[in-house]
Amino acid sequence: MQLSERKEKILAAIVERYIATGEPVGSKTLLEYLHIPVSSATVRNEMAELSRLGFLEQPHTSAGRIPSQMGYRYYVDRLMNRFELPFNEKRLIEARLSSVGGEPQQILEQAGQVLAELTNCAVVSTTPSDDNAVIRRVELVPLGTRTAMMVMLSSSGILKSRVCRTDCDMTLELIETFYNIVSQHFIGKSAGEVSMPLIQTLALSLGSKSLAMSPLLVTLSDLAQLTEQTQLILQGQSNLLNYSDYSNAYELMEFLRNSQPMKNLFTSNRPEGDARVLIGKENMYRELQDSSVIFSPYSVSGRDSGTLGIIGPTRIDYARLIPSLKYLTEIVGRIMSDTLED
């Protein structure tokens, strides 16, 4: 539905005033805000028509109006002027993220802290996931005569490690044999290809070395499975307690602690190249139907690899938060890509 220019101006003004104040907006306030040459009666008539069409709601007996979820959607899609991040804010974001180590989870945790501070919302992110990612490197770091730390790096930047214990001494010959097996059978394979049947077949082919090598190969298989799994990181959820818009913010926080629903939400609504906004009941879960979720993909080496998102009440500043989120995802993707190339 296409609204008239005047109705669009009135709707945009009500959304922006309500986002700023949290108070229902009346015709007198609108006239002061808009500076349009019409009477208060005309504005009231337009507001009544916008309410009839479903873009506005009238809470209780207040004379003012607030946006409906339909009104927010029209505003985000057609009326919003996106905020341009100040130069000094961009530099601050870059400085905060550039100081972190190269492991994706550390980068995302720092990005989540920055985003939670900038937006005063909860922040959810997912670690890189790429169906085409392959095992790039495996290192074995001896810790004792029969223990070692195994480290696996994938082409998507995921780094996983685990301590491995063997029943035999880790001699130079054993370690050299392990690296030969890794080079021949694992480097360049996707994590999903590393299965227990493959491990068992390899172990059997080693003959007398099978007993010594099996713990190392099983650990390698476990790391491959961990590399393949997407992890969800939640930060800043206590920010939601600052909003009176929620009748039960604790219920929402409990819901967010269960990572699987958010993984499902991100997977089923994954944006391609641009930020996506789910407002109120557009969210698939009841606990999110008083919230808006804004999420944007980040790319590692040219591929969409994971997602960063913010969760807050429907009365959030979309015009400011969407550019902040998109800029942060650009920086995250660039840092991860640069780290991987190094």
CSV table of C-alpha atoms in Angstrom, one decimal:
chain,number,residue,atom,x,y,z
A,1,MET,CA,0.0,0.0,0.0
A,2,GLN,CA,1.3,3.4,-1.0
A,3,LEU,CA,0.5,6.3,1.3
A,4,SER,CA,0.1,9.9,0.3
A,5,GLU,CA,3.1,12.2,0.8
A,6,ARG,CA,1.4,13.9,3.7
A,7,LYS,CA,0.5,10.7,5.4
A,8,GLU,CA,4.1,9.5,4.9
A,9,LYS,CA,5.4,12.6,6.6
A,10,ILE,CA,3.0,12.2,9.5
A,11,LEU,CA,3.8,8.5,9.9
A,12,ALA,CA,7.6,9.1,9.8
A,13,ALA,CA,7.3,11.9,12.3
A,14,ILE,CA,5.3,9.8,14.8
A,15,VAL,CA,7.8,6.9,14.5
A,16,GLU,CA,10.7,9.2,15.1
A,17,ARG,CA,9.2,11.1,18.0
A,18,TYR,CA,8.0,7.8,19.6
A,19,ILE,CA,11.5,6.3,19.2
A,20,ALA,CA,13.0,9.4,20.8
A,21,THR,CA,10.6,9.8,23.7
A,22,GLY,CA,8.6,6.6,24.3
A,23,GLU,CA,5.5,8.8,24.7
A,24,PRO,CA,2.4,8.7,22.4
A,25,VAL,CA,2.5,11.5,19.9
A,26,GLY,CA,-0.4,14.0,19.6
A,27,SER,CA,-1.4,16.3,16.8
A,28,LYS,CA,-0.1,19.4,18.6
A,29,THR,CA,3.4,17.8,19.0
A,30,LEU,CA,3.3,16.8,15.3
A,31,LEU,CA,2.5,20.3,14.1
A,32,GLU,CA,5.5,21.6,16.1
A,33,TYR,CA,7.8,18.9,14.8
A,34,LEU,CA,6.7,19.0,11.1
A,35,HIS,CA,6.1,22.7,10.5
A,36,ILE,CA,3.5,21.9,7.8
A,37,PRO,CA,0.9,24.5,6.8
A,38,VAL,CA,-2.2,22.5,7.9
A,39,SER,CA,-4.6,22.7,10.8
A,40,SER,CA,-4.6,20.5,13.9
A,41,ALA,CA,-7.9,19.1,12.7
A,42,THR,CA,-6.4,18.0,9.4
A,43,VAL,CA,-3.5,16.3,11.2
A,44,ARG,CA,-6.0,14.5,13.6
A,45,ASN,CA,-8.0,13.3,10.5
A,46,GLU,CA,-4.8,12.0,8.9
A,47,MET,CA,-3.8,10.2,12.1
A,48,ALA,CA,-7.3,8.7,12.4
A,49,GLU,CA,-7.0,7.4,8.8
A,50,LEU,CA,-3.5,6.0,9.5
A,51,SER,CA,-5.0,4.2,12.5
A,52,ARG,CA,-7.9,2.8,10.4
A,53,LEU,CA,-5.3,1.5,7.9
A,54,GLY,CA,-3.4,-0.2,10.6
A,55,PHE,CA,-0.2,2.0,10.7
A,56,LEU,CA,-0.9,3.6,14.1
A,57,GLU,CA,-2.3,2.5,17.4
A,58,GLN,CA,-3.9,4.4,20.2
A,59,PRO,CA,-2.8,3.1,23.6
A,60,HIS,CA,-5.5,3.1,26.3
A,61,THR,CA,-7.4,6.5,26.4
A,62,SER,CA,-4.4,8.6,25.3
A,63,ALA,CA,-5.1,11.2,22.6
A,64,GLY,CA,-1.7,10.4,21.1
A,65,ARG,CA,-0.8,7.6,18.7
A,66,ILE,CA,2.1,5.2,18.5
A,67,PRO,CA,3.4,3.2,15.5
A,68,SER,CA,2.0,-0.3,15.0
A,69,GLN,CA,4.3,-3.1,13.8
A,70,MET,CA,2.9,-2.4,10.3
A,71,GLY,CA,3.8,1.3,10.7
A,72,TYR,CA,7.4,0.4,11.7
A,73,ARG,CA,7.7,-1.9,8.7
A,74,TYR,CA,6.5,0.9,6.3
A,75,TYR,CA,8.9,3.3,7.9
A,76,VAL,CA,11.9,1.0,7.7
A,77,ASP,CA,11.2,0.0,4.1
A,78,ARG,CA,10.3,3.4,2.6
A,79,LEU,CA,10.7,6.4,4.8
A,80,MET,CA,13.8,6.0,7.0
A,81,ASN,CA,16.8,8.3,6.3
A,82,ARG,CA,19.8,6.2,7.3
A,83,PHE,CA,22.2,7.8,9.8
A,84,GLU,CA,25.8,8.2,8.6
A,85,LEU,CA,28.3,7.1,11.3
A,86,PRO,CA,30.6,9.9,12.3
A,87,PHE,CA,34.2,9.5,11.3
A,88,ASN,CA,35.5,9.4,14.9
A,89,GLU,CA,33.0,6.6,15.7
A,90,LYS,CA,34.2,4.6,12.8
A,91,ARG,CA,37.8,5.0,13.9
A,92,LEU,CA,36.9,4.0,17.5
A,93,ILE,CA,35.2,0.8,16.2
A,94,GLU,CA,38.2,-0.1,14.1
A,95,ALA,CA,40.7,0.6,16.9
A,96,ARG,CA,38.7,-1.6,19.4
A,97,LEU,CA,38.5,-4.5,17.0
A,98,SER,CA,42.0,-4.3,15.6
A,99,SER,CA,43.5,-4.8,19.0
A,100,VAL,CA,42.0,-8.3,19.3
A,101,GLY,CA,43.8,-11.5,18.4
A,102,GLY,CA,43.0,-13.3,15.1
A,103,GLU,CA,40.8,-16.1,16.4
A,104,PRO,CA,37.2,-15.6,15.1
A,105,GLN,CA,35.5,-16.1,18.4
A,106,GLN,CA,37.7,-13.5,20.1
A,107,ILE,CA,37.0,-11.0,17.3
A,108,LEU,CA,33.2,-11.6,17.5
A,109,GLU,CA,33.2,-11.3,21.3
A,110,GLN,CA,35.0,-7.9,21.1
A,111,ALA,CA,32.6,-6.9,18.3
A,112,GLY,CA,29.7,-7.9,20.4
A,113,GLN,CA,30.9,-5.7,23.3
A,114,VAL,CA,31.4,-2.7,21.0
A,115,LEU,CA,27.9,-3.2,19.4
A,116,ALA,CA,26.2,-3.6,22.8
A,117,GLU,CA,27.7,-0.4,24.0
A,118,LEU,CA,26.8,1.5,20.8
A,119,THR,CA,23.2,0.2,20.6
A,120,ASN,CA,22.2,-0.5,24.2
A,121,CYS,CA,20.7,-3.7,22.8
A,122,ALA,CA,21.5,-7.4,23.1
A,123,VAL,CA,23.9,-8.7,20.5
A,124,VAL,CA,24.0,-12.2,18.9
A,125,SER,CA,26.7,-13.4,16.6
A,126,THR,CA,27.5,-16.7,14.9
A,127,THR,CA,31.0,-18.1,14.3
A,128,PRO,CA,32.0,-18.6,10.7
A,129,SER,CA,30.3,-21.4,8.8
A,130,ASP,CA,31.1,-22.3,5.3
A,131,ASP,CA,30.0,-25.5,3.6
A,132,ASN,CA,33.1,-25.2,1.3
A,133,ALA,CA,35.6,-24.7,4.1
A,134,VAL,CA,38.4,-27.2,4.3
A,135,ILE,CA,41.1,-28.2,6.8
A,136,ARG,CA,43.9,-25.9,6.2
A,137,ARG,CA,46.5,-26.9,8.9
A,138,VAL,CA,46.9,-29.3,11.7
A,139,GLU,CA,49.7,-28.8,14.3
A,140,LEU,CA,50.8,-31.2,17.1
A,141,VAL,CA,52.5,-29.5,20.1
A,142,PRO,CA,54.0,-32.0,22.6
A,143,LEU,CA,53.2,-31.3,26.2
A,144,GLY,CA,54.8,-34.4,27.7
A,145,THR,CA,56.1,-37.8,26.8
A,146,ARG,CA,52.5,-39.1,26.1
A,147,THR,CA,50.4,-35.9,25.8
A,148,ALA,CA,50.2,-33.2,23.1
A,149,MET,CA,48.0,-30.3,22.1
A,150,MET,CA,46.4,-30.7,18.7
A,151,VAL,CA,45.4,-27.6,16.8
A,152,MET,CA,43.2,-27.5,13.7
A,153,LEU,CA,42.7,-24.4,11.4
A,154,SER,CA,40.0,-24.3,8.7
A,155,SER,CA,39.9,-22.2,5.6
A,156,SER,CA,37.1,-20.2,7.1
A,157,GLY,CA,39.4,-19.1,10.0
A,158,ILE,CA,38.0,-21.4,12.7
A,159,LEU,CA,40.7,-22.6,15.1
A,160,LYS,CA,40.1,-25.5,17.4
A,161,SER,CA,42.4,-27.3,19.8
A,162,ARG,CA,42.3,-30.3,22.2
A,163,VAL,CA,44.7,-32.1,24.4
A,164,CYS,CA,45.4,-35.7,23.3
A,165,ARG,CA,46.8,-38.5,25.4
A,166,THR,CA,48.4,-41.7,23.9
A,167,ASP,CA,49.4,-45.0,25.3
A,168,CYS,CA,52.9,-44.8,23.7
A,169,ASP,CA,55.7,-42.2,23.9
A,170,MET,CA,55.4,-39.5,21.3
A,171,THR,CA,58.6,-40.1,19.5
A,172,LEU,CA,59.9,-38.0,16.6
A,173,GLU,CA,59.0,-41.0,14.3
A,174,LEU,CA,55.4,-41.1,15.6
A,175,ILE,CA,55.0,-37.4,15.1
A,176,GLU,CA,56.5,-37.5,11.6
A,177,THR,CA,54.1,-40.4,10.7
A,178,PHE,CA,51.2,-38.4,12.0
A,179,TYR,CA,52.1,-35.4,9.8
A,180,ASN,CA,52.5,-37.6,6.8
A,181,ILE,CA,49.0,-39.0,7.3
A,182,VAL,CA,47.5,-35.5,7.8
A,183,SER,CA,49.2,-34.3,4.6
A,184,GLN,CA,48.0,-37.2,2.5
A,185,HIS,CA,44.5,-37.7,3.9
A,186,PHE,CA,43.2,-34.6,5.6
A,187,ILE,CA,44.7,-31.3,4.4
A,188,GLY,CA,42.2,-29.9,1.8
A,189,LYS,CA,39.3,-32.1,2.9
A,190,SER,CA,36.1,-30.5,4.3
A,191,ALA,CA,35.5,-31.1,8.0
A,192,GLY,CA,32.4,-33.1,7.1
A,193,GLU,CA,34.4,-35.7,5.2
A,194,VAL,CA,36.4,-36.6,8.3
A,195,SER,CA,34.3,-39.5,9.6
A,196,MET,CA,35.0,-42.4,12.0
A,197,PRO,CA,34.8,-44.9,9.2
A,198,LEU,CA,37.7,-43.0,7.5
A,199,ILE,CA,39.6,-42.9,10.8
A,200,GLN,CA,39.1,-46.7,11.4
A,201,THR,CA,40.2,-47.5,7.8
A,202,LEU,CA,43.4,-45.4,8.2
A,203,ALA,CA,44.2,-47.0,11.6
A,204,LEU,CA,43.8,-50.5,10.2
A,205,SER,CA,46.2,-49.6,7.3
A,206,LEU,CA,48.9,-48.6,9.7
A,207,GLY,CA,49.6,-52.1,11.0
A,208,SER,CA,51.9,-52.1,14.0
A,209,LYS,CA,51.6,-48.3,14.3
A,210,SER,CA,47.8,-48.5,14.6
A,211,LEU,CA,47.7,-48.6,18.5
A,212,ALA,CA,50.0,-45.6,18.9
A,213,MET,CA,48.3,-43.5,16.1
A,214,SER,CA,44.6,-44.2,16.9
A,215,PRO,CA,44.2,-41.6,19.8
A,216,LEU,CA,45.7,-38.9,17.5
A,217,LEU,CA,43.4,-39.8,14.6
A,218,VAL,CA,40.3,-39.9,16.9
A,219,THR,CA,41.3,-36.5,18.3
A,220,LEU,CA,41.6,-35.1,14.8
A,221,SER,CA,38.1,-36.4,14.0
A,222,ASP,CA,36.7,-34.7,17.1
A,223,LEU,CA,38.3,-31.4,16.1
A,224,ALA,CA,36.9,-31.7,12.6
A,225,GLN,CA,33.4,-32.1,14.0
A,226,LEU,CA,33.9,-29.0,16.3
A,227,THR,CA,35.2,-27.0,13.4
A,228,GLU,CA,32.1,-27.8,11.4
A,229,GLN,CA,29.7,-26.6,14.2
A,230,THR,CA,28.5,-23.0,14.3
A,231,GLN,CA,28.6,-21.4,17.7
A,232,LEU,CA,26.3,-18.7,18.9
A,233,ILE,CA,27.7,-15.8,21.1
A,234,LEU,CA,25.3,-13.7,23.2
A,235,GLN,CA,26.3,-10.4,24.8
A,236,GLY,CA,24.7,-7.3,26.3
A,237,GLN,CA,21.4,-9.1,27.2
A,238,SER,CA,21.3,-7.1,30.4
A,239,ASN,CA,20.7,-4.0,28.3
A,240,LEU,CA,17.2,-5.2,27.7
A,241,LEU,CA,16.4,-4.6,31.4
A,242,ASN,CA,16.7,-0.8,30.7
A,243,TYR,CA,13.5,-0.8,28.5
A,244,SER,CA,10.1,-0.3,30.0
A,245,ASP,CA,8.7,-1.6,26.7
A,246,TYR,CA,9.1,-5.2,27.9
A,247,SER,CA,6.5,-6.6,30.3
A,248,ASN,CA,8.8,-9.4,31.1
A,249,ALA,CA,12.4,-8.8,30.0
A,250,TYR,CA,13.6,-11.8,32.2
A,251,GLU,CA,11.6,-14.2,30.1
A,252,LEU,CA,13.2,-12.8,26.9
A,253,MET,CA,16.7,-13.1,28.5
A,254,GLU,CA,16.0,-16.8,29.5
A,255,PHE,CA,14.9,-17.4,25.9
A,256,LEU,CA,18.1,-15.9,24.5
A,257,ARG,CA,20.2,-18.2,26.7
A,258,ASN,CA,19.0,-21.2,24.6
A,259,SER,CA,21.2,-20.9,21.6
A,260,GLN,CA,19.3,-23.2,19.3
A,261,PRO,CA,16.2,-21.0,18.6
A,262,MET,CA,18.5,-18.1,17.6
A,263,LYS,CA,20.5,-20.3,15.3
A,264,ASN,CA,17.3,-21.4,13.7
A,265,LEU,CA,16.2,-17.8,13.3
A,266,PHE,CA,19.4,-16.7,11.7
A,267,THR,CA,19.6,-19.8,9.5
A,268,SER,CA,16.0,-19.5,8.2
A,269,ASN,CA,16.2,-15.7,7.6
A,270,ARG,CA,19.8,-15.3,6.7
A,271,PRO,CA,20.4,-12.1,4.8
A,272,GLU,CA,22.5,-12.0,1.6
A,273,GLY,CA,24.7,-9.0,1.4
A,274,ASP,CA,22.4,-6.5,3.3
A,275,ALA,CA,20.9,-6.1,6.8
A,276,ARG,CA,17.6,-7.7,7.5
A,277,VAL,CA,15.0,-6.4,10.0
A,278,LEU,CA,12.4,-8.6,11.6
A,279,ILE,CA,9.8,-6.5,13.5
A,280,GLY,CA,7.6,-7.9,16.2
A,281,LYS,CA,5.4,-10.8,15.1
A,282,GLU,CA,7.6,-11.2,11.9
A,283,ASN,CA,9.8,-13.1,14.3
A,284,MET,CA,9.1,-16.9,14.4
A,285,TYR,CA,9.2,-17.2,18.2
A,286,ARG,CA,6.6,-15.9,20.7
A,287,GLU,CA,9.3,-14.6,23.1
A,288,LEU,CA,10.6,-12.2,20.3
A,289,GLN,CA,7.2,-10.8,19.3
A,290,ASP,CA,7.7,-7.5,21.3
A,291,SER,CA,11.2,-7.2,19.8
A,292,SER,CA,12.9,-6.2,16.6
A,293,VAL,CA,15.9,-8.3,15.4
A,294,ILE,CA,18.3,-6.6,13.0
A,295,PHE,CA,21.0,-8.8,11.5
A,296,SER,CA,23.7,-8.6,8.9
A,297,PRO,CA,26.1,-11.1,7.4
A,298,TYR,CA,29.9,-10.8,7.5
A,299,SER,CA,32.1,-12.2,4.8
A,300,VAL,CA,35.4,-13.9,5.1
A,301,SER,CA,37.5,-14.0,1.9
A,302,GLY,CA,34.6,-13.0,-0.2
A,303,ARG,CA,32.1,-15.6,1.2
A,304,ASP,CA,29.2,-14.9,3.6
A,305,SER,CA,30.4,-16.8,6.7
A,306,GLY,CA,28.5,-15.7,9.8
A,307,THR,CA,26.0,-13.2,11.1
A,308,LEU,CA,25.9,-10.3,13.6
A,309,GLY,CA,22.6,-9.2,15.0
A,310,ILE,CA,21.0,-6.9,17.6
A,311,ILE,CA,17.8,-7.5,19.6
A,312,GLY,CA,15.8,-4.7,21.2
A,313,PRO,CA,12.2,-3.5,21.6
A,314,THR,CA,10.3,-2.5,18.4
A,315,ARG,CA,10.9,1.1,19.5
A,316,ILE,CA,14.6,1.1,18.6
A,317,ASP,CA,16.4,3.7,16.5
A,318,TYR,CA,16.5,1.8,13.2
A,319,ALA,CA,18.0,4.7,11.2
A,320,ARG,CA,21.1,4.8,13.5
A,321,LEU,CA,21.4,1.1,14.4
A,322,ILE,CA,21.3,-0.4,10.9
A,323,PRO,CA,24.3,1.5,9.6
A,324,SER,CA,26.2,0.8,12.9
A,325,LEU,CA,25.6,-2.9,12.5
A,326,LYS,CA,26.5,-2.9,8.8
A,327,TYR,CA,29.8,-1.0,9.4
A,328,LEU,CA,30.7,-3.4,12.3
A,329,THR,CA,30.1,-6.5,10.1
A,330,GLU,CA,32.3,-5.0,7.4
A,331,ILE,CA,35.2,-4.5,9.9
A,332,VAL,CA,34.7,-8.0,11.3
A,333,GLY,CA,34.8,-9.6,7.9
A,334,ARG,CA,37.9,-7.6,6.9
A,335,ILE,CA,39.9,-8.4,10.0
A,336,MET,CA,39.0,-12.2,9.7
A,337,SER,CA,40.0,-12.2,6.0
A,338,ASP,CA,43.3,-10.4,6.7
A,339,THR,CA,44.1,-12.8,9.5
A,340,LEU,CA,43.4,-15.8,7.3
A,341,GLU,CA,45.6,-14.5,4.6
A,342,ASP,CA,48.5,-13.9,7.0
